[in-house]
PDB file of C-alpha atoms and ligand atoms in Angstrom:
ATOM      1  CA  MET Z  21      83.414  92.480 104.984  1.00 73.00           C
ATOM      2  CA  THR Z  22      85.828  94.774 106.826  1.00 90.00           C
ATOM      3  CA  LEU Z  23      86.856  96.531 103.611  1.00 96.00           C
ATOM      4  CA  LYS Z  24      83.355  97.182 102.274  1.00 96.00           C
ATOM      5  CA  GLY Z  25      83.190 100.607 100.593  1.00 95.00           C
ATOM      6  CA  LYS Z  26      86.985 100.909 100.344  1.00 98.00           C
ATOM      7  CA  THR Z  27      88.906 101.256  97.083  1.00 98.00           C
ATOM      8  CA  ALA Z  28      92.313  99.633  96.626  1.00 98.00           C
ATOM      9  CA  ILE Z  29      95.011  99.955  93.983  1.00 99.00           C
ATOM     10  CA  VAL Z  30      97.210  96.861  93.622  1.00 99.00           C
ATOM     11  CA  THR Z  31     100.091  97.313  91.184  1.00 98.00           C
ATOM     12  CA  GLY Z  32     101.490  94.366  89.218  1.00 98.00           C
ATOM     13  CA  ALA Z  33      98.436  92.239  89.870  1.00 98.00           C
ATOM     14  CA  SER Z  34      97.615  90.295  86.709  1.00 98.00           C
ATOM     15  CA  ARG Z  35      99.122  87.173  88.308  1.00 98.00           C
ATOM     16  CA  GLY Z  36     101.123  85.935  91.302  1.00 98.00           C
ATOM     17  CA  ILE Z  37     101.085  87.647  94.689  1.00 98.00           C
ATOM     18  CA  GLY Z  38      99.366  90.794  93.386  1.00 98.00           C
ATOM     19  CA  LEU Z  39      96.432  88.859  91.943  1.00 98.00           C
ATOM     20  CA  ALA Z  40      96.024  86.869  95.177  1.00 98.00           C
ATOM     21  CA  ILE Z  41      95.966  90.159  97.114  1.00 98.00           C
ATOM     22  CA  ALA Z  42      93.354  91.586  94.732  1.00 98.00           C
ATOM     23  CA  LYS Z  43      91.202  88.452  95.216  1.00 98.00           C
ATOM     24  CA  ARG Z  44      91.486  88.716  98.997  1.00 98.00           C
ATOM     25  CA  LEU Z  45      90.489  92.390  98.985  1.00 98.00           C
ATOM     26  CA  VAL Z  46      87.533  91.806  96.660  1.00 98.00           C
ATOM     27  CA  ALA Z  47      86.387  88.888  98.843  1.00 97.00           C
ATOM     28  CA  ASP Z  48      86.419  91.289 101.773  1.00 97.00           C
ATOM     29  CA  GLY Z  49      84.234  93.850 100.003  1.00 97.00           C
ATOM     30  CA  ALA Z  50      86.738  96.294  98.476  1.00 98.00           C
ATOM     31  CA  HIS Z  51      86.746  97.607  94.930  1.00 98.00           C
ATOM     32  CA  VAL Z  52      90.147  96.973  93.369  1.00 98.00           C
ATOM     33  CA  ILE Z  53      92.085  98.538  90.498  1.00 98.00           C
ATOM     34  CA  ILE Z  54      94.813  96.224  89.234  1.00 98.00           C
ATOM     35  CA  THR Z  55      97.726  97.129  86.994  1.00 98.00           C
ATOM     36  CA  GLY Z  56     100.264  95.315  84.846  1.00 98.00           C
ATOM     37  CA  ARG Z  57     101.852  95.820  81.458  1.00 98.00           C
ATOM     38  CA  LYS Z  58      99.951  93.231  79.411  1.00 98.00           C
ATOM     39  CA  GLN Z  59      96.285  93.946  78.697  1.00 97.00           C
ATOM     40  CA  GLU Z  60      95.378  90.335  77.887  1.00 98.00           C
ATOM     41  CA  ALA Z  61      96.605  89.053  81.253  1.00 98.00           C
ATOM     42  CA  LEU Z  62      94.744  91.881  82.997  1.00 98.00           C
ATOM     43  CA  ASP Z  63      91.499  91.024  81.164  1.00 97.00           C
ATOM     44  CA  GLU Z  64      91.810  87.418  82.307  1.00 97.00           C
ATOM     45  CA  ALA Z  65      92.475  88.537  85.886  1.00 98.00           C
ATOM     46  CA  ILE Z  66      89.450  90.860  85.908  1.00 98.00           C
ATOM     47  CA  ALA Z  67      87.200  88.012  84.748  1.00 97.00           C
ATOM     48  CA  GLY Z  68      88.473  85.944  87.687  1.00 97.00           C
ATOM     49  CA  LEU Z  69      87.783  88.834  90.066  1.00 98.00           C
ATOM     50  CA  GLY Z  70      84.112  88.965  89.054  1.00 96.00           C
ATOM     51  CA  GLY Z  71      84.199  91.802  86.528  1.00 93.00           C
ATOM     52  CA  ARG Z  72      83.693  95.561  86.697  1.00 89.00           C
ATOM     53  CA  ASP Z  73      81.376  95.486  89.753  1.00 93.00           C
ATOM     54  CA  ASN Z  74      84.379  94.357  91.792  1.00 97.00           C
ATOM     55  CA  ALA Z  75      87.480  95.356  89.892  1.00 98.00           C
ATOM     56  CA  MET Z  76      88.938  97.145  86.894  1.00 98.00           C
ATOM     57  CA  ALA Z  77      92.337  97.137  85.231  1.00 98.00           C
ATOM     58  CA  VAL Z  78      94.552  99.862  83.848  1.00 98.00           C
ATOM     59  CA  ALA Z  79      97.488  98.686  81.731  1.00 98.00           C
ATOM     60  CA  GLY Z  80     100.870 100.354  82.077  1.00 98.00           C
ATOM     61  CA  ASN Z  81     104.304 100.362  83.643  1.00 98.00           C
ATOM     62  CA  ALA Z  82     104.357 101.102  87.386  1.00 98.00           C
ATOM     63  CA  ALA Z  83     107.387 103.352  86.853  1.00 98.00           C
ATOM     64  CA  ASP Z  84     105.564 105.591  84.346  1.00 98.00           C
ATOM     65  CA  PRO Z  85     104.232 108.847  85.882  1.00 98.00           C
ATOM     66  CA  ALA Z  86     101.425 109.225  83.293  1.00 98.00           C
ATOM     67  CA  HIS Z  87     100.245 105.670  84.028  1.00 98.00           C
ATOM     68  CA  ARG Z  88     100.194 106.354  87.772  1.00 98.00           C
ATOM     69  CA  ALA Z  89      98.119 109.494  87.271  1.00 98.00           C
ATOM     70  CA  SER Z  90      95.600 107.668  85.074  1.00 98.00           C
ATOM     71  CA  VAL Z  91      95.233 104.781  87.574  1.00 98.00           C
ATOM     72  CA  VAL Z  92      94.580 107.113  90.509  1.00 98.00           C
ATOM     73  CA  ALA Z  93      92.148 109.206  88.435  1.00 98.00           C
ATOM     74  CA  ALA Z  94      90.308 106.030  87.342  1.00 98.00           C
ATOM     75  CA  ALA Z  95      90.014 104.842  90.951  1.00 98.00           C
ATOM     76  CA  VAL Z  96      88.442 108.113  92.100  1.00 98.00           C
ATOM     77  CA  ALA Z  97      86.200 108.467  89.017  1.00 97.00           C
ATOM     78  CA  THR Z  98      84.965 104.850  89.067  1.00 96.00           C
ATOM     79  CA  TYR Z  99      84.775 103.948  92.749  1.00 96.00           C
ATOM     80  CA  GLY Z 100      84.969 107.329  94.500  1.00 97.00           C
ATOM     81  CA  SER Z 101      88.146 107.015  96.620  1.00 98.00           C
ATOM     82  CA  VAL Z 102      91.668 105.564  96.972  1.00 98.00           C
ATOM     83  CA  ASP Z 103      91.815 104.214 100.511  1.00 98.00           C
ATOM     84  CA  LEU Z 104      94.318 101.379 100.080  1.00 98.00           C
ATOM     85  CA  LEU Z 105      97.493 100.981  98.022  1.00 99.00           C
ATOM     86  CA  VAL Z 106      99.610  97.881  97.512  1.00 99.00           C
ATOM     87  CA  ASN Z 107     102.951  98.560  95.834  1.00 98.00           C
ATOM     88  CA  ASN Z 108     103.426  95.004  94.627  1.00 98.00           C
ATOM     89  CA  THR Z 109     105.447  95.619  91.465  1.00 98.00           C
ATOM     90  CA  GLY Z 110     109.082  94.629  91.788  1.00 98.00           C
ATOM     91  CA  ILE Z 111     111.637  93.637  89.173  1.00 98.00           C
ATOM     92  CA  ASN Z 112     114.851  91.614  89.188  1.00 97.00           C
ATOM     93  CA  PRO Z 113     116.316  91.224  85.709  1.00 96.00           C
ATOM     94  CA  ILE Z 114     119.817  90.243  86.906  1.00 94.00           C
ATOM     95  CA  TYR Z 115     121.470  87.291  88.603  1.00 95.00           C
ATOM     96  CA  GLY Z 116     125.118  87.282  89.602  1.00 96.00           C
ATOM     97  CA  SER Z 117     127.824  89.105  91.519  1.00 97.00           C
ATOM     98  CA  LEU Z 118     127.236  92.667  92.660  1.00 96.00           C
ATOM     99  CA  LEU Z 119     130.556  93.515  91.023  1.00 97.00           C
ATOM    100  CA  ASP Z 120     129.081  92.701  87.615  1.00 97.00           C
ATOM    101  CA  VAL Z 121     125.891  94.719  87.965  1.00 97.00           C
ATOM    102  CA  ASP Z 122     125.276  97.010  85.022  1.00 97.00           C
ATOM    103  CA  SER Z 123     124.677 100.506  86.355  1.00 97.00           C
ATOM    104  CA  ALA Z 124     121.847 101.318  83.910  1.00 98.00           C
ATOM    105  CA  VAL Z 125     119.994  98.144  84.946  1.00 98.00           C
ATOM    106  CA  ALA Z 126     120.713  98.864  88.615  1.00 98.00           C
ATOM    107  CA  ALA Z 127     119.231 102.356  88.223  1.00 98.00           C
ATOM    108  CA  LYS Z 128     116.123 100.934  86.511  1.00 98.00           C
ATOM    109  CA  MET Z 129     115.624  98.565  89.446  1.00 98.00           C
ATOM    110  CA  VAL Z 130     115.854 101.423  91.945  1.00 98.00           C
ATOM    111  CA  ASP Z 131     113.417 103.393  89.805  1.00 98.00           C
ATOM    112  CA  THR Z 132     110.814 100.587  89.712  1.00 98.00           C
ATOM    113  CA  ASN Z 133     111.338  98.964  93.118  1.00 98.00           C
ATOM    114  CA  VAL Z 134     111.829 102.113  95.212  1.00 98.00           C
ATOM    115  CA  LEU Z 135     111.244 105.476  93.547  1.00 98.00           C
ATOM    116  CA  ALA Z 136     108.026 104.406  91.821  1.00 98.00           C
ATOM    117  CA  THR Z 137     106.737 103.211  95.199  1.00 98.00           C
ATOM    118  CA  ILE Z 138     107.250 106.670  96.677  1.00 98.00           C
ATOM    119  CA  ALA Z 139     105.574 108.237  93.641  1.00 98.00           C
ATOM    120  CA  TRP Z 140     102.535 105.919  93.952  1.00 99.00           C
ATOM    121  CA  VAL Z 141     102.192 106.892  97.602  1.00 99.00           C
ATOM    122  CA  LYS Z 142     102.429 110.573  96.689  1.00 98.00           C
ATOM    123  CA  ALA Z 143      99.812 110.241  93.937  1.00 98.00           C
ATOM    124  CA  CYS Z 144      97.366 108.465  96.285  1.00 98.00           C
ATOM    125  CA  SER Z 145      98.121 110.863  99.120  1.00 98.00           C
ATOM    126  CA  ASP Z 146      97.508 113.932  96.948  1.00 98.00           C
ATOM    127  CA  ALA Z 147      94.315 112.521  95.437  1.00 98.00           C
ATOM    128  CA  TRP Z 148      92.699 111.127  98.574  1.00 98.00           C
ATOM    129  CA  MET Z 149      94.666 109.693 101.479  1.00 98.00           C
ATOM    130  CA  ARG Z 150      96.143 112.826 103.030  1.00 98.00           C
ATOM    131  CA  ALA Z 151      92.656 114.302 103.487  1.00 98.00           C
ATOM    132  CA  HIS Z 152      90.686 111.117 104.174  1.00 98.00           C
ATOM    133  CA  GLY Z 153      93.199 108.600 105.546  1.00 98.00           C
ATOM    134  CA  GLY Z 154      94.690 105.513 103.983  1.00 98.00           C
ATOM    135  CA  SER Z 155      96.798 102.412 104.353  1.00 98.00           C
ATOM    136  CA  VAL Z 156      99.718 101.298 102.195  1.00 99.00           C
ATOM    137  CA  VAL Z 157     101.616  98.003 101.973  1.00 99.00           C
ATOM    138  CA  ASN Z 158     104.877  97.633 100.032  1.00 99.00           C
ATOM    139  CA  LEU Z 159     106.278  94.303  98.827  1.00 98.00           C
ATOM    140  CA  SER Z 160     109.771  93.930 100.206  1.00 98.00           C
ATOM    141  CA  SER Z 161     111.622  90.581 100.497  1.00 98.00           C
ATOM    142  CA  VAL Z 162     113.735  88.546 102.894  1.00 97.00           C
ATOM    143  CA  ALA Z 163     116.481  89.288 100.354  1.00 97.00           C
ATOM    144  CA  GLY Z 164     116.362  92.806 101.808  1.00 98.00           C
ATOM    145  CA  LEU Z 165     117.032  91.566 105.338  1.00 96.00           C
ATOM    146  CA  SER Z 166     120.360  89.765 104.922  1.00 95.00           C
ATOM    147  CA  PRO Z 167     122.901  89.036 102.169  1.00 94.00           C
ATOM    148  CA  SER Z 168     121.455  87.043  99.275  1.00 93.00           C
ATOM    149  CA  PRO Z 169     124.259  85.981  96.903  1.00 93.00           C
ATOM    150  CA  GLY Z 170     123.226  86.154  93.256  1.00 95.00           C
ATOM    151  CA  ILE Z 171     120.365  88.562  93.887  1.00 96.00           C
ATOM    152  CA  GLY Z 172     122.349  91.087  95.918  1.00 97.00           C
ATOM    153  CA  TRP Z 173     121.265  94.227  94.074  1.00 98.00           C
ATOM    154  CA  TYR Z 174     117.623  93.137  94.171  1.00 98.00           C
ATOM    155  CA  GLY Z 175     118.078  92.622  97.927  1.00 98.00           C
ATOM    156  CA  ALA Z 176     119.641  96.068  98.270  1.00 98.00           C
ATOM    157  CA  THR Z 177     116.642  97.680  96.543  1.00 98.00           C
ATOM    158  CA  LYS Z 178     114.290  95.774  98.865  1.00 98.00           C
ATOM    159  CA  ALA Z 179     116.314  96.875 101.914  1.00 98.00           C
ATOM    160  CA  MET Z 180     115.948 100.433 100.658  1.00 98.00           C
ATOM    161  CA  LEU Z 181     112.216  99.858 100.217  1.00 98.00           C
ATOM    162  CA  SER Z 182     111.853  98.734 103.823  1.00 98.00           C
ATOM    163  CA  ARG Z 183     113.701 101.837 104.998  1.00 98.00           C
ATOM    164  CA  VAL Z 184     111.570 104.043 102.739  1.00 98.00           C
ATOM    165  CA  THR Z 185     108.498 102.378 104.253  1.00 99.00           C
ATOM    166  CA  ALA Z 186     109.582 103.495 107.732  1.00 98.00           C
ATOM    167  CA  GLU Z 187     110.403 107.021 106.544  1.00 98.00           C
ATOM    168  CA  LEU Z 188     107.031 107.380 104.815  1.00 98.00           C
ATOM    169  CA  ALA Z 189     105.249 106.034 107.880  1.00 99.00           C
ATOM    170  CA  VAL Z 190     106.714 108.808 110.029  1.00 98.00           C
ATOM    171  CA  GLU Z 191     106.131 111.521 107.415  1.00 98.00           C
ATOM    172  CA  LEU Z 192     102.532 110.565 106.682  1.00 98.00           C
ATOM    173  CA  ALA Z 193     101.244 109.648 110.147  1.00 98.00           C
ATOM    174  CA  PRO Z 194      98.660 109.853 111.517  1.00 98.00           C
ATOM    175  CA  ALA Z 195      96.566 110.019 108.326  1.00 98.00           C
ATOM    176  CA  ILE Z 196      98.285 107.235 106.405  1.00 98.00           C
ATOM    177  CA  ARG Z 197      99.801 103.988 107.698  1.00 99.00           C
ATOM    178  CA  VAL Z 198     102.643 102.521 105.628  1.00 99.00           C
ATOM    179  CA  ASN Z 199     103.947  98.976 106.151  1.00 99.00           C
ATOM    180  CA  ALA Z 200     105.846  96.357 104.181  1.00 99.00           C
ATOM    181  CA  VAL Z 201     105.939  92.580 103.974  1.00 98.00           C
ATOM    182  CA  ALA Z 202     109.100  90.550 103.393  1.00 98.00           C
ATOM    183  CA  PRO Z 203     108.344  87.107 101.952  1.00 98.00           C
ATOM    184  CA  ALA Z 204     110.816  84.277 101.348  1.00 97.00           C
ATOM    185  CA  VAL Z 205     110.223  82.143  98.246  1.00 97.00           C
ATOM    186  CA  VAL Z 206     106.597  82.253  97.128  1.00 98.00           C
ATOM    187  CA  LYS Z 207     105.566  79.982  94.275  1.00 98.00           C
ATOM    188  CA  THR Z 208     105.092  82.401  91.369  1.00 98.00           C
ATOM    189  CA  ARG Z 209     106.589  82.872  87.907  1.00 96.00           C
ATOM    190  CA  PHE Z 210     108.946  85.530  89.352  1.00 96.00           C
ATOM    191  CA  ALA Z 211     110.573  83.041  91.739  1.00 95.00           C
ATOM    192  CA  GLY Z 212     110.480  79.998  89.428  1.00 94.00           C
ATOM    193  CA  ALA Z 213     114.280  79.862  88.974  1.00 91.00           C
ATOM    194  CA  LEU Z 214     114.698  79.584  92.761  1.00 92.00           C
ATOM    195  CA  TYR Z 215     112.711  76.358  93.183  1.00 95.00           C
ATOM    196  CA  GLU Z 216     111.388  74.783  89.984  1.00 96.00           C
ATOM    197  CA  GLY Z 217     112.525  71.181  89.606  1.00 97.00           C
ATOM    198  CA  ARG Z 218     113.852  71.068  93.192  1.00 97.00           C
ATOM    199  CA  GLU Z 219     110.990  72.316  95.330  1.00 97.00           C
ATOM    200  CA  GLU Z 220     111.244  69.602  97.972  1.00 97.00           C
ATOM    201  CA  LYS Z 221     114.954  70.246  98.444  1.00 96.00           C
ATOM    202  CA  VAL Z 222     114.485  74.027  98.709  1.00 96.00           C
ATOM    203  CA  ALA Z 223     111.535  73.643 101.082  1.00 97.00           C
ATOM    204  CA  ALA Z 224     113.608  71.425 103.398  1.00 95.00           C
ATOM    205  CA  ALA Z 225     115.482  74.553 104.596  1.00 94.00           C
ATOM    206  CA  TYR Z 226     112.209  76.026 105.853  1.00 96.00           C
ATOM    207  CA  PRO Z 227     111.173  75.044 109.400  1.00 96.00           C
ATOM    208  CA  LEU Z 228     107.552  74.864 108.182  1.00 97.00           C
ATOM    209  CA  LYS Z 229     108.747  72.569 105.344  1.00 97.00           C
ATOM    210  CA  ARG Z 230     107.000  74.280 102.481  1.00 98.00           C
ATOM    211  CA  LEU Z 231     107.406  77.278 100.228  1.00 98.00           C
ATOM    212  CA  GLY Z 232     104.958  80.172 100.359  1.00 98.00           C
ATOM    213  CA  THR Z 233     101.815  80.593  98.293  1.00 98.00           C
ATOM    214  CA  PRO Z 234     100.490  83.907  96.982  1.00 98.00           C
ATOM    215  CA  GLU Z 235      97.515  83.410  99.331  1.00 98.00           C
ATOM    216  CA  ASP Z 236      99.833  83.250 102.383  1.00 98.00           C
ATOM    217  CA  VAL Z 237     101.125  86.717 101.534  1.00 98.00           C
ATOM    218  CA  ALA Z 238      97.666  88.031 100.613  1.00 98.00           C
ATOM    219  CA  SER Z 239      96.344  87.246 104.106  1.00 98.00           C
ATOM    220  CA  LEU Z 240      99.102  89.279 105.754  1.00 98.00           C
ATOM    221  CA  VAL Z 241      98.689  92.176 103.328  1.00 98.00           C
ATOM    222  CA  TRP Z 242      94.920  92.173 103.953  1.00 98.00           C
ATOM    223  CA  PHE Z 243      95.554  92.342 107.714  1.00 98.00           C
ATOM    224  CA  LEU Z 244      98.020  95.229 107.433  1.00 98.00           C
ATOM    225  CA  LEU Z 245      95.693  97.186 105.138  1.00 98.00           C
ATOM    226  CA  SER Z 246      92.687  96.704 107.390  1.00 98.00           C
ATOM    227  CA  ASP Z 247      91.753  98.549 110.571  1.00 97.00           C
ATOM    228  CA  GLU Z 248      92.673  95.338 112.432  1.00 97.00           C
ATOM    229  CA  ALA Z 249      96.237  96.706 112.123  1.00 98.00           C
ATOM    230  CA  SER Z 250      95.366 100.289 113.059  1.00 98.00           C
ATOM    231  CA  TRP Z 251      98.260 100.608 115.560  1.00 98.00           C
ATOM    232  CA  ILE Z 252     100.921  99.238 113.221  1.00 98.00           C
ATOM    233  CA  THR Z 253     102.943 101.493 110.934  1.00 99.00           C
ATOM    234  CA  GLY Z 254     106.433 101.637 109.478  1.00 98.00           C
ATOM    235  CA  GLN Z 255     107.055  97.912 109.945  1.00 98.00           C
ATOM    236  CA  THR Z 256     108.390  95.274 107.601  1.00 98.00           C
ATOM    237  CA  ILE Z 257     106.748  91.989 108.580  1.00 98.00           C
ATOM    238  CA  THR Z 258     108.638  88.850 107.612  1.00 98.00           C
ATOM    239  CA  ILE Z 259     106.564  85.996 106.160  1.00 98.00           C
ATOM    240  CA  ASP Z 260     108.880  83.107 105.429  1.00 98.00           C
ATOM    241  CA  GLY Z 261     107.864  79.741 106.879  1.00 98.00           C
ATOM    242  CA  GLY Z 262     110.543  80.322 109.506  1.00 97.00           C
ATOM    243  CA  LEU Z 263     113.397  80.455 106.974  1.00 96.00           C
ATOM    244  CA  THR Z 264     115.223  83.416 108.473  1.00 95.00           C
ATOM    245  CA  LEU Z 265     115.177  81.752 111.903  1.00 94.00           C
ATOM    246  CA  ASN Z 266     117.654  79.315 110.351  1.00 76.00           C
ATOM    247  CA  GLY Z 267     119.707  82.111 108.798  1.00 70.00           C
ATOM    248  CA  GLY Z 268     118.278  81.206 105.383  1.00 59.00           C
ATOM    249  CA  ILE Z 269     119.174  83.661 102.673  1.00 47.00           C
ATOM    250  CA  THR Z 270     117.018  82.872  99.679  1.00 48.00           C
ATOM    251  CA  GLY Z 271     113.869  84.634  98.444  1.00 45.00           C
TER     252      GLY Z 271
HETATM  253  N1  NAP X 306     107.699  85.316  94.504  1.00 65.10           N
HETATM  254  C1  NAP X 306     108.583  85.447  95.485  1.00 65.10           C
HETATM  255  O1  NAP X 306     109.233  84.487  95.924  1.00 65.10           O
HETATM  256  C2  NAP X 306     108.795  86.799  96.126  1.00 65.10           C
HETATM  257  C3  NAP X 306     109.522  86.849  97.319  1.00 65.10           C
HETATM  258  C4  NAP X 306     109.730  88.088  97.926  1.00 65.10           C
HETATM  259  C5  NAP X 306     109.216  89.224  97.360  1.00 65.10           C
HETATM  260  N2  NAP X 306     108.516  89.159  96.182  1.00 65.10           N
HETATM  261  C6  NAP X 306     107.991  90.403  95.622  1.00 65.10           C
HETATM  262  O2  NAP X 306     106.606  90.255  95.393  1.00 65.10           O
HETATM  263  C7  NAP X 306     106.196  91.087  94.314  1.00 65.10           C
HETATM  264  C8  NAP X 306     105.348  90.306  93.327  1.00 65.10           C
HETATM  265  O3  NAP X 306     106.091  89.224  92.811  1.00 65.10           O
HETATM  266  P1  NAP X 306     105.424  87.917  92.179  1.00 65.10           P
HETATM  267  O4  NAP X 306     106.264  86.794  92.617  1.00 65.10           O
HETATM  268  O5  NAP X 306     103.974  87.888  92.412  1.00 65.10           O
HETATM  269  O6  NAP X 306     105.705  88.189  90.606  1.00 65.10           O
HETATM  270  P2  NAP X 306     104.959  87.632  89.299  1.00 65.10           P
HETATM  271  O7  NAP X 306     104.168  86.419  89.562  1.00 65.10           O
HETATM  272  O8  NAP X 306     106.008  87.609  88.241  1.00 65.10           O
HETATM  273  O9  NAP X 306     103.913  88.814  88.960  1.00 65.10           O
HETATM  274  C9  NAP X 306     104.388  90.098  88.683  1.00 65.10           C
HETATM  275  C10 NAP X 306     103.228  90.994  88.294  1.00 65.10           C
HETATM  276  O10 NAP X 306     103.697  92.324  88.143  1.00 65.10           O
HETATM  277  C11 NAP X 306     103.461  92.792  86.804  1.00 65.10           C
HETATM  278  N3  NAP X 306     104.610  93.643  86.464  1.00 65.10           N
HETATM  279  C12 NAP X 306     105.911  93.298  86.336  1.00 65.10           C
HETATM  280  N4  NAP X 306     106.659  94.374  86.065  1.00 65.10           N
HETATM  281  C13 NAP X 306     105.814  95.434  86.033  1.00 65.10           C
HETATM  282  C14 NAP X 306     105.977  96.828  85.801  1.00 65.10           C
HETATM  283  N5  NAP X 306     107.179  97.352  85.552  1.00 65.10           N
HETATM  284  N6  NAP X 306     104.885  97.617  85.850  1.00 65.10           N
HETATM  285  C15 NAP X 306     103.651  97.108  86.121  1.00 65.10           C
HETATM  286  N7  NAP X 306     103.438  95.794  86.346  1.00 65.10           N
HETATM  287  C16 NAP X 306     104.503  94.981  86.288  1.00 65.10           C
HETATM  288  C17 NAP X 306     103.310  91.517  85.970  1.00 65.10           C
HETATM  289  O11 NAP X 306     102.525  91.699  84.812  1.00 65.10           O
HETATM  290  P3  NAP X 306     103.201  92.154  83.392  1.00 65.10           P
HETATM  291  O12 NAP X 306     104.388  91.273  83.188  1.00 65.10           O
HETATM  292  O13 NAP X 306     102.111  91.980  82.380  1.00 65.10           O
HETATM  293  O14 NAP X 306     103.571  93.586  83.594  1.00 65.10           O
HETATM  294  C18 NAP X 306     102.575  90.623  86.974  1.00 65.10           C
HETATM  295  O15 NAP X 306     101.206  90.954  87.026  1.00 65.10           O
HETATM  296  C19 NAP X 306     107.486  91.697  93.739  1.00 65.10           C
HETATM  297  O16 NAP X 306     107.686  92.985  94.290  1.00 65.10           O
HETATM  298  C20 NAP X 306     108.572  90.762  94.267  1.00 65.10           C
HETATM  299  O17 NAP X 306     109.813  91.419  94.389  1.00 65.10           O
HETATM  300  C21 NAP X 306     108.290  87.969  95.558  1.00 65.10           C
END
């Protein structure tokens, strides 16, 4: 129970990687606030997390300043602190050539994948972390590490997120550690188009011969949030079944 008495916010956590992270943190003794846009999915997730004693949900869009303020206020009012933050929300509504990217959509992706992350860190820092300490993990992607045809703009926003992670780590040290994780394909609804119907073929490119699970990523995020990682900050840790060792470019 290394996280006993800590409070965590995990954004975009009604399913997928975010929900697995929330489960891992609750199992390790933390109180968790999860977010997402759809109340019904959040209610279902909270039931699976063991109810209000362990977790609560606040519905809203991660890119909405009023939503961020209400989540942080709820964390402090309900559980007394905001020690841990996982910026898990990320969007990718487009597939295709960079040359065809619509600039309004591209701006929305930067807003949600990058600028909202900075704003969440600021909100948690102002409310608690700057004075009391904290640990943050951002969800980047292997698509941010090398060219990823078809999801190039998504990859560019994730590359920016990794850089922002390093900048924040320097600005906020020593009170707050800020790290990122960069997964390859993890089996969630978000990544369905990348593997559904051809999982075995896709997994063959991975030295470890399987795609990731949300729980794989949750273990790494738990480690980086915890004091076990107290001398690590500003890093983006790749978690990819060895894919990038082969020069793989999907995820
Ligand atoms: N899966 C992969 O292969 C993979 C690989 C590398 C990186 N990642 C990154 O991992 C993160 C999580 O992805 P995932 O695969 O777990 O996705 P997922 O299964 O589709 O889950 C996404 C979660 O985020 C919520 N969400 C989406 N947009 C939101 C918004 N604007 N505001 C608040 N909540 C929002 C969704 O709920 P609602 O729809 O109800 O809002 C849902 O709870 C993302 O940052 C993604 O870029 C994923």
